[in-house]
PDB file of C-alpha atoms and ligand atoms in Angstrom:
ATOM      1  CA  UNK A 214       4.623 -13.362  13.550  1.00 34.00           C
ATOM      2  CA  UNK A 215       4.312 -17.117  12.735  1.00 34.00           C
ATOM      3  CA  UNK A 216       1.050 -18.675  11.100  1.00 35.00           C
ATOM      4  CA  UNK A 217       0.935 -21.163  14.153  1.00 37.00           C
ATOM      5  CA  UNK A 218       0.156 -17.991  16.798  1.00 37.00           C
ATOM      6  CA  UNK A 219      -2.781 -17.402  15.058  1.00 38.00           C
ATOM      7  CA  UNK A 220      -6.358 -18.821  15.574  1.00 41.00           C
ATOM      8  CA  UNK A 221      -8.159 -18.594  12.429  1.00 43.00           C
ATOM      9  CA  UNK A 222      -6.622 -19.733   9.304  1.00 42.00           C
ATOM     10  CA  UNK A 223      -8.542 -19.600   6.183  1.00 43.00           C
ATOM     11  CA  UNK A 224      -8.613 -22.304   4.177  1.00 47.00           C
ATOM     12  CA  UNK A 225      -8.009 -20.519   0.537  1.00 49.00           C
ATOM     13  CA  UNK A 226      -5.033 -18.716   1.073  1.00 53.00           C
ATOM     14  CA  UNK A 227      -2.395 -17.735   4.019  1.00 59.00           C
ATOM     15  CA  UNK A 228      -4.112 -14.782   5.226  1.00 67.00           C
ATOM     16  CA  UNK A 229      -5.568 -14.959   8.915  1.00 80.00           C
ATOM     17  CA  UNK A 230      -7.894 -12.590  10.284  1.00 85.00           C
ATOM     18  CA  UNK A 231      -6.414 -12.302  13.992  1.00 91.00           C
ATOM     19  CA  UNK A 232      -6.403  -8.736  15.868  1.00 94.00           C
ATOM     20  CA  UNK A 233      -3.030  -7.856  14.170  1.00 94.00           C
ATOM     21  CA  UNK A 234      -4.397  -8.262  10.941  1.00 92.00           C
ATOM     22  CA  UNK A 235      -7.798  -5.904  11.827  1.00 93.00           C
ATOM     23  CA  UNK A 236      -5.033  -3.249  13.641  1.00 95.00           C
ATOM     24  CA  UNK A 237      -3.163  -3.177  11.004  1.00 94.00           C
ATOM     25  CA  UNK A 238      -5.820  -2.808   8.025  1.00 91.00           C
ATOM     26  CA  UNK A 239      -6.791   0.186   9.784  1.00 94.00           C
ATOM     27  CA  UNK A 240      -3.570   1.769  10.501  1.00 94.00           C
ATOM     28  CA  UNK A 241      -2.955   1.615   6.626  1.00 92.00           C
ATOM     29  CA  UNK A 242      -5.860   2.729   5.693  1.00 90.00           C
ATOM     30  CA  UNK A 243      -6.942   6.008   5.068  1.00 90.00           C
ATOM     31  CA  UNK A 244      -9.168   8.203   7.156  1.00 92.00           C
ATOM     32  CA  UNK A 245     -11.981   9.603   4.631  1.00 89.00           C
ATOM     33  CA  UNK A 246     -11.759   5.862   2.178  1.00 87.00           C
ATOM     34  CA  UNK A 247     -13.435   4.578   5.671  1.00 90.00           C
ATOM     35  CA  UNK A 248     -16.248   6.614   5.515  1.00 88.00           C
ATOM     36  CA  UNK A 249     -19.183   4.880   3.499  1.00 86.00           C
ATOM     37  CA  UNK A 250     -22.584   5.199   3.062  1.00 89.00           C
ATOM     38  CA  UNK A 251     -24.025   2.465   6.100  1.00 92.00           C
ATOM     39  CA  UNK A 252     -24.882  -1.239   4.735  1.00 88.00           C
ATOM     40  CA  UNK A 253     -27.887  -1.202   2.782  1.00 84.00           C
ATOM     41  CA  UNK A 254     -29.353  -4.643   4.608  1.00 85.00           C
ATOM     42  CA  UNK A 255     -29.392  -3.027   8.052  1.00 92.00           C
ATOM     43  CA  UNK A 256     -30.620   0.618   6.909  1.00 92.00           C
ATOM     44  CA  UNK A 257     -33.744  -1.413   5.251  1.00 88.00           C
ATOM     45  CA  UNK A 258     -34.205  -4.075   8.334  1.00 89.00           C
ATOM     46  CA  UNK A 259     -33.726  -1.354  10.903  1.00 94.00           C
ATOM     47  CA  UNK A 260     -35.968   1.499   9.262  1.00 92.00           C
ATOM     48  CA  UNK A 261     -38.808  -1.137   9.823  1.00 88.00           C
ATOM     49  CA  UNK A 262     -38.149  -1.544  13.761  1.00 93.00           C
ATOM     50  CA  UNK A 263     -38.678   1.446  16.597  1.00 97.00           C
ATOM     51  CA  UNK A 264     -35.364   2.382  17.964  1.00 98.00           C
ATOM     52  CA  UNK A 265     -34.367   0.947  21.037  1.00 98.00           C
ATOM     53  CA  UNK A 266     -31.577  -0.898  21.570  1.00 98.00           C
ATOM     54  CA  UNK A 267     -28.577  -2.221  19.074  1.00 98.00           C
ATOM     55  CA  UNK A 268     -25.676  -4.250  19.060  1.00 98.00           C
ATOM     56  CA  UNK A 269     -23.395  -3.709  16.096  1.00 98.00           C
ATOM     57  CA  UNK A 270     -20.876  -6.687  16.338  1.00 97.00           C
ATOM     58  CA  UNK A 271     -17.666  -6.272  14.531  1.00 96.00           C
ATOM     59  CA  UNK A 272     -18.455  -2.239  13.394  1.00 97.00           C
ATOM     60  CA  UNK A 273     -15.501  -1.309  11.905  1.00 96.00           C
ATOM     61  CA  UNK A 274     -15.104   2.541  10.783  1.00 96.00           C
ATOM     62  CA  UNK A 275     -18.839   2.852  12.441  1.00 97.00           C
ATOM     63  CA  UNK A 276     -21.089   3.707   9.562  1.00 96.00           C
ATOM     64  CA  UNK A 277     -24.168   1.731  11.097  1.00 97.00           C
ATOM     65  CA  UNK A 278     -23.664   2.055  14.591  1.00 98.00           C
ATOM     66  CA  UNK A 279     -23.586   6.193  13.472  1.00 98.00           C
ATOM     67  CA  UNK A 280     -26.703   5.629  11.482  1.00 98.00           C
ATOM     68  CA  UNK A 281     -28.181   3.774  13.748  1.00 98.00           C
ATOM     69  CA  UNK A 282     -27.753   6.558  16.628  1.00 98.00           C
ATOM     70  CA  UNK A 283     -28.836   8.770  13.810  1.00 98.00           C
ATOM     71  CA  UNK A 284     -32.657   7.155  13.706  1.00 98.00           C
ATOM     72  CA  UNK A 285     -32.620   6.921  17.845  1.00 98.00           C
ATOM     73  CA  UNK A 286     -30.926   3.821  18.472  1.00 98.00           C
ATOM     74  CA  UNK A 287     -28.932   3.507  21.806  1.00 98.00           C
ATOM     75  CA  UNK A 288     -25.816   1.401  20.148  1.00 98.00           C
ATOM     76  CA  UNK A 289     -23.550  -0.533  21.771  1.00 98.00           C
ATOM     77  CA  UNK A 290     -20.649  -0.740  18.817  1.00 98.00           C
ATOM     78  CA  UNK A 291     -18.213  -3.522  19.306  1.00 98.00           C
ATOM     79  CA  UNK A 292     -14.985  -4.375  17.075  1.00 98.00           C
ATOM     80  CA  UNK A 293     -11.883  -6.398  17.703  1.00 97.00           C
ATOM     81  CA  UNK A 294      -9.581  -3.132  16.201  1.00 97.00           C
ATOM     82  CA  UNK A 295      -9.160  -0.276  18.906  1.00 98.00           C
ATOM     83  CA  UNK A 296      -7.679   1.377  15.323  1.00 97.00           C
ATOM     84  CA  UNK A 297     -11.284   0.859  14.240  1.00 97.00           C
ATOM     85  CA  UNK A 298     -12.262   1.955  17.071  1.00 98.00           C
ATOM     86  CA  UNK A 299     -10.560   5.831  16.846  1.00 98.00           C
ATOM     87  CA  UNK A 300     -11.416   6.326  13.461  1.00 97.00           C
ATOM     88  CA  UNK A 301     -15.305   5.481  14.232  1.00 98.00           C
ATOM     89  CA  UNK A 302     -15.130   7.866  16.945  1.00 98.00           C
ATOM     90  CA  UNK A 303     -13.757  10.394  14.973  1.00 98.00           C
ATOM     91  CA  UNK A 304     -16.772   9.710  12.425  1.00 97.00           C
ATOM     92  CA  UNK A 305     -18.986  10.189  15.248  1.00 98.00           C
ATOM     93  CA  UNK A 306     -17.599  13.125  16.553  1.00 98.00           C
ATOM     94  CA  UNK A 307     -18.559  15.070  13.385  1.00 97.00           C
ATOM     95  CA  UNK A 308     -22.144  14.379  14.788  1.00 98.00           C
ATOM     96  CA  UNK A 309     -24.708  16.162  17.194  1.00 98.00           C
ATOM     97  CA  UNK A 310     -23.745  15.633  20.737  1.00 98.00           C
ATOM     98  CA  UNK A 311     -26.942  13.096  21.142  1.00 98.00           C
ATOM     99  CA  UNK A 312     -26.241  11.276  18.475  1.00 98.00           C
ATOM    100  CA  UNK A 313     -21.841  10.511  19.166  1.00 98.00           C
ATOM    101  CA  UNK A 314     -23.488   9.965  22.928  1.00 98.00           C
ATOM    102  CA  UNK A 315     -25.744   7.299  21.960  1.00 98.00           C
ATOM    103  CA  UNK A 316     -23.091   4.995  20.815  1.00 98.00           C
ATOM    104  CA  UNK A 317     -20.777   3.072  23.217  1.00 98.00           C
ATOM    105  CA  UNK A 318     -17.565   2.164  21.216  1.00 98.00           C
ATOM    106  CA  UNK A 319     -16.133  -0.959  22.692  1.00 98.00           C
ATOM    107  CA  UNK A 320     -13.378  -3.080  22.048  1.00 98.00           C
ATOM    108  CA  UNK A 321     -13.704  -6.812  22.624  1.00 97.00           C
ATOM    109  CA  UNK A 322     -12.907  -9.901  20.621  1.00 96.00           C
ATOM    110  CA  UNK A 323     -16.473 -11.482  19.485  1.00 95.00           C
ATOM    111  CA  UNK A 324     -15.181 -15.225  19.684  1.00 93.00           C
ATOM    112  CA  UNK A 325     -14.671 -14.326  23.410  1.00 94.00           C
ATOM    113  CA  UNK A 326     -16.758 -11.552  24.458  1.00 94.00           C
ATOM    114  CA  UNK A 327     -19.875 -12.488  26.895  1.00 90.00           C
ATOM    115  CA  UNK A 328     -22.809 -10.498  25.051  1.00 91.00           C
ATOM    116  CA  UNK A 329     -25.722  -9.662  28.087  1.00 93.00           C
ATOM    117  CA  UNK A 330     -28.474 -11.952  27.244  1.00 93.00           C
ATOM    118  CA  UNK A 331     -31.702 -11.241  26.233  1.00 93.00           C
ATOM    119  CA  UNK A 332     -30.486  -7.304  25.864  1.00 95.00           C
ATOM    120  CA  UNK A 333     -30.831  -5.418  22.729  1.00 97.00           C
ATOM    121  CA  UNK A 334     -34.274  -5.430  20.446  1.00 95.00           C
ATOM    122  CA  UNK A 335     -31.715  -5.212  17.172  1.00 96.00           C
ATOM    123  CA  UNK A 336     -28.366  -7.012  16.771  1.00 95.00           C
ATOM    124  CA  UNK A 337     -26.748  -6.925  13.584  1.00 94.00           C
ATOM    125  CA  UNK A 338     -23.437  -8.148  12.015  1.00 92.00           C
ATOM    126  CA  UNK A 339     -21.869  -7.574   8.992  1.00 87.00           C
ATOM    127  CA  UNK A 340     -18.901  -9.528   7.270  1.00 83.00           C
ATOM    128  CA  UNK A 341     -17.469 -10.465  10.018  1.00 85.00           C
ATOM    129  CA  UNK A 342     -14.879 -13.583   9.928  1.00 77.00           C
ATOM    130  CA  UNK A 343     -15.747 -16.807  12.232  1.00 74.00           C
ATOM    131  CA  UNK A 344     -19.392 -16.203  12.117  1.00 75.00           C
ATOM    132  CA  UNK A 345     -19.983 -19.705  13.140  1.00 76.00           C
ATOM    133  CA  UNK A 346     -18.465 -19.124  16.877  1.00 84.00           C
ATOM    134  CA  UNK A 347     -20.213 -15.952  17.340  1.00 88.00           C
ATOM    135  CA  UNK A 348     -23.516 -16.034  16.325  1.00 85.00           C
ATOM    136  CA  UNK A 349     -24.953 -18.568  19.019  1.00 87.00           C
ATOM    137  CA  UNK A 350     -24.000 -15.525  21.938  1.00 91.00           C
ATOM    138  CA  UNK A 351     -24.709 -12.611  19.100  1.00 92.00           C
ATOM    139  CA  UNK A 352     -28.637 -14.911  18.969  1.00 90.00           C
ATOM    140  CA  UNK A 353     -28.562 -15.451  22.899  1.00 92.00           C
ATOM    141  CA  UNK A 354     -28.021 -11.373  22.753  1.00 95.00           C
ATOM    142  CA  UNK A 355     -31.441 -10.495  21.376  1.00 92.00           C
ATOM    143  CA  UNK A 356     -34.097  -9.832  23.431  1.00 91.00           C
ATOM    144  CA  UNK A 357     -37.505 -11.726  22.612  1.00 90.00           C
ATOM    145  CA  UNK A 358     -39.269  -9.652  20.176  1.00 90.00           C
ATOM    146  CA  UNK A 359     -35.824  -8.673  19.137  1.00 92.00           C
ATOM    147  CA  UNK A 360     -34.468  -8.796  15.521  1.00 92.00           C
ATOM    148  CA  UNK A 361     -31.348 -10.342  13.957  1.00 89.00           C
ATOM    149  CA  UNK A 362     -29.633  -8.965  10.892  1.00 89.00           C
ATOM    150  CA  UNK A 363     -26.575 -11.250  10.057  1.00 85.00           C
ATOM    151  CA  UNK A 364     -24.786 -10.148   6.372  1.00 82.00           C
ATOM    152  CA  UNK A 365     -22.491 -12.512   5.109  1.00 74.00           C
ATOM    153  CA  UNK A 366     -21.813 -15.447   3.140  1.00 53.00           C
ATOM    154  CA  UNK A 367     -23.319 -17.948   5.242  1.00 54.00           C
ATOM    155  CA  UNK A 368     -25.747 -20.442   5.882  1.00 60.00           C
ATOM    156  CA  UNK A 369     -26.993 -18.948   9.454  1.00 59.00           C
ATOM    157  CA  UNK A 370     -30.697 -20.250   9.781  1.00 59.00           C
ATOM    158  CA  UNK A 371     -28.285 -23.680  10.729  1.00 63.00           C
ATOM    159  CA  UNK A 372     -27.305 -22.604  14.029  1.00 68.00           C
ATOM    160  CA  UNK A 373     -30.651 -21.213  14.853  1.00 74.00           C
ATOM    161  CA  UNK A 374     -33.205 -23.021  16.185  1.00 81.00           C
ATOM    162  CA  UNK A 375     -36.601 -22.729  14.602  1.00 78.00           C
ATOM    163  CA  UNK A 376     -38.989 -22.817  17.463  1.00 84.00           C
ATOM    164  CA  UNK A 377     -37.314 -19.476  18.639  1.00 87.00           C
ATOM    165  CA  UNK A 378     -36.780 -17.807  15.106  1.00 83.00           C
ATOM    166  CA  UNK A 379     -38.959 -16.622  12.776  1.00 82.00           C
ATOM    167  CA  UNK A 380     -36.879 -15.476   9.519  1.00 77.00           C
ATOM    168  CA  UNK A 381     -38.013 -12.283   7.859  1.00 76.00           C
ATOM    169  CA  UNK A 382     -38.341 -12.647   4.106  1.00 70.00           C
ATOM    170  CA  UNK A 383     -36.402  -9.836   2.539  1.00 66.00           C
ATOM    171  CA  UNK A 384     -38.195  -8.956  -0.554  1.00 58.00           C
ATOM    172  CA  UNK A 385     -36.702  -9.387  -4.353  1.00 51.00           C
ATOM    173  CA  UNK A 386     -36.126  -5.146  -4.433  1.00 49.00           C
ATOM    174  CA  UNK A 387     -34.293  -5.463  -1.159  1.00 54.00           C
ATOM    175  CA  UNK A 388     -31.834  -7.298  -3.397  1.00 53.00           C
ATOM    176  CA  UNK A 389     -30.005  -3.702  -3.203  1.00 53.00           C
ATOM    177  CA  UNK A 390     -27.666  -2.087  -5.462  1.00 51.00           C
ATOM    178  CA  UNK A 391     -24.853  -0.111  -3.761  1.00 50.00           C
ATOM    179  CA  UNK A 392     -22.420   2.765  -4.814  1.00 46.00           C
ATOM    180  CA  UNK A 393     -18.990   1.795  -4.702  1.00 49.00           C
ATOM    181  CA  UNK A 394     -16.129   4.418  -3.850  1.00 48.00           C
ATOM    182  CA  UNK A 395     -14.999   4.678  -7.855  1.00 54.00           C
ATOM    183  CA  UNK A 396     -18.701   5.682  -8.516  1.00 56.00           C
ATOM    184  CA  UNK A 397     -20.122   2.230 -10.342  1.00 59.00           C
ATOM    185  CA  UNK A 398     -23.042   0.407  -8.742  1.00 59.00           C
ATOM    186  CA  UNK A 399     -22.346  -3.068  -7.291  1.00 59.00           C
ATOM    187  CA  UNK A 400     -25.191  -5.439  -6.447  1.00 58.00           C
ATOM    188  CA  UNK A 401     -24.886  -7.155  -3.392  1.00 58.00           C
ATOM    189  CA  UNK A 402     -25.343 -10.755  -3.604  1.00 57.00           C
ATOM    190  CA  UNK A 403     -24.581 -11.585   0.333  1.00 60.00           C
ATOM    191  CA  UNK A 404     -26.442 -13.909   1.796  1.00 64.00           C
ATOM    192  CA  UNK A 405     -28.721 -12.051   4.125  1.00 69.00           C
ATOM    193  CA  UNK A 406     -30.211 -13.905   7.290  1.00 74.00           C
ATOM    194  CA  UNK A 407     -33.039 -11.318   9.129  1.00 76.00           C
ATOM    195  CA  UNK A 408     -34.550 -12.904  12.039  1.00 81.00           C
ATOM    196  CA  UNK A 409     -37.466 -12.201  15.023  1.00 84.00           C
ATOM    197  CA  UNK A 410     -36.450 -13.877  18.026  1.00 86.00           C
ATOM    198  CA  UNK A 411     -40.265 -15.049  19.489  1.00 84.00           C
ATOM    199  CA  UNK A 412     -39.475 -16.579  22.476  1.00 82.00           C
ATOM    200  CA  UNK A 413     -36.212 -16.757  24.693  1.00 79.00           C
ATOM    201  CA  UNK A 414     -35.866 -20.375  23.875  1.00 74.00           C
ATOM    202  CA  UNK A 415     -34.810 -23.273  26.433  1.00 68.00           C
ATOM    203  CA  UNK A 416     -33.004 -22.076  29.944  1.00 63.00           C
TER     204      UNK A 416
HETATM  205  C1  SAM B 733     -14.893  -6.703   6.752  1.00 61.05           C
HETATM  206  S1  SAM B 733     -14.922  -5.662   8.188  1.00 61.05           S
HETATM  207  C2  SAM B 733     -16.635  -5.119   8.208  1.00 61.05           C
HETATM  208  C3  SAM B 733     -16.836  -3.851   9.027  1.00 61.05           C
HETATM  209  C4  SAM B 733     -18.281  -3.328   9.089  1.00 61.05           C
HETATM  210  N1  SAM B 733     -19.148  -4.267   9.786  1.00 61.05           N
HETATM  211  C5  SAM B 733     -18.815  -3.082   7.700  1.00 61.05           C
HETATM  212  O1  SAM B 733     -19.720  -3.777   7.273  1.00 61.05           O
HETATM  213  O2  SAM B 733     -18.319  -2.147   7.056  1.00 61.05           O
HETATM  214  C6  SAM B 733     -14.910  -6.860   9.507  1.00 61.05           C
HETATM  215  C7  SAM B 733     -14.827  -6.182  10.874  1.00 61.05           C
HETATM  216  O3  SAM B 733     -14.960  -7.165  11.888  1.00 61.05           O
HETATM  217  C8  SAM B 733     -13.995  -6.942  12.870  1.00 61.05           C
HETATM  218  N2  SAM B 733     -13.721  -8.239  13.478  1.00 61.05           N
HETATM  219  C9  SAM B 733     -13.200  -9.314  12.864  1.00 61.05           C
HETATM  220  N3  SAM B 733     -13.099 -10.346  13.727  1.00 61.05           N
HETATM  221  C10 SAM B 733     -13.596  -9.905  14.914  1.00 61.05           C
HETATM  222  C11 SAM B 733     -13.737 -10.480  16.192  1.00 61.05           C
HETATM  223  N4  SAM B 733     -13.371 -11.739  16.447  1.00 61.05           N
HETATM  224  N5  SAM B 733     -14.283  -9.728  17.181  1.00 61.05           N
HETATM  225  C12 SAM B 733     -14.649  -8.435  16.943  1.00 61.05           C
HETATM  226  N6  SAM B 733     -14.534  -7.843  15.754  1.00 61.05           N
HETATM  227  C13 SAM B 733     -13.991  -8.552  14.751  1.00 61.05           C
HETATM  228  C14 SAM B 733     -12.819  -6.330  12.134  1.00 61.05           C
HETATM  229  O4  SAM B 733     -11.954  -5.584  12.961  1.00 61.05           O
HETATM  230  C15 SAM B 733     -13.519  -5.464  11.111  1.00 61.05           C
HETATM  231  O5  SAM B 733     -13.775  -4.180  11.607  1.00 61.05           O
END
């Protein structure tokens, strides 16, 4: 495949992040190295809300959206990989019936995909590529009341307009410290963008 097929080209280096890429990261990877504890950020954010319903955009192996369904949530789990895809349903599998049927595993392309509107009381998103095009419909996807949890490296209070958002201070010992898979602690320094959506902004 030629670097001109593909949409998103990062600017430090020659590697895109395109569907083929995502397949193919998980068809080389292994089965168990995908199964992590979930991301710190939305365990912490999400313990604070009552379960309803969640949007995990971009969910990879499925560690949150399976916690999530864990605590009550009702997730709709959406990645760009249908490799992803099977190995978070296998994950999920390994769960009580309630919990695996409390997630719906979907496979859609974020840039693209039409979130419903004003749907889901928590949408989160975590290191996901092109952040810029998809967190205007990921925002538009929160209900009002709602909560969103974007983890990345990114400036995302920008693109939200701050008669409709009220950012939720994360406090200095929800700077977290997480185990990595050799067994050393790694502390996070993401930028971390939690939001209330209090009102459903212009029509
Ligand atoms: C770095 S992984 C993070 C996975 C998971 N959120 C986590 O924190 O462990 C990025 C994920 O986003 C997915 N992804 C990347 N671009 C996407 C897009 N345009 N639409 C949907 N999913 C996408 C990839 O397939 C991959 O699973």
């Amino acid at each position: 495949m030629t670097e001109h097929t593909h949409n998103h080209h990062h600017p430090d280096h020659d590697e895109v992040f395109d569907r083929d890429f995502w397949e193919n990261k998980y068809q080389t990877a292994h089965h168990a190295a995908l199964h992590h504890d979930p991301n710190p950020y939305v365990t912490t954010v999400a313990a604070g809300l009552t379960p309803g319903r969640a949007l995990d955009a971009g969910c990879g192996a499925g560690p949150e959206a399976i916690w999530l369904a864990r605590q009550g949530w009702e997730v709709t789990a959406v990645d760009i990989s249908s490799v992803a895809l099977d190995h978070a349903r296998a994950f999920a599998a390994r769960e009580p019936a309630e919990v695996a049927g409390r997630i719906t595993w979907q496979q859609a392309d974020l840039t693209t995909w039409a979130a419903p509107a004003g749907s889901y009381d928590l949408v989160c998103t975590n290191y996901v590529h092109a952040l810029d095009e998809i967190v205007p419909a990921l925002a538009a996807a929160v209900r009002p009341g709602g909560t969103l949890l974007v983890v990345d490296h990114f400036d995302i209070l920008a693109v939200l307009d701050p008669a409709e958002w009220r950012p939720i201070p994360l406090k200095a010992e929800q700077r977290v410290v997480m185990a990595t898979f050799d067994g050393s602690e790694k502390v996070l320094d993401d930028r971390v963008m939690a939001a209330v959506r209090v009102s459903a902004g212009a029509p």
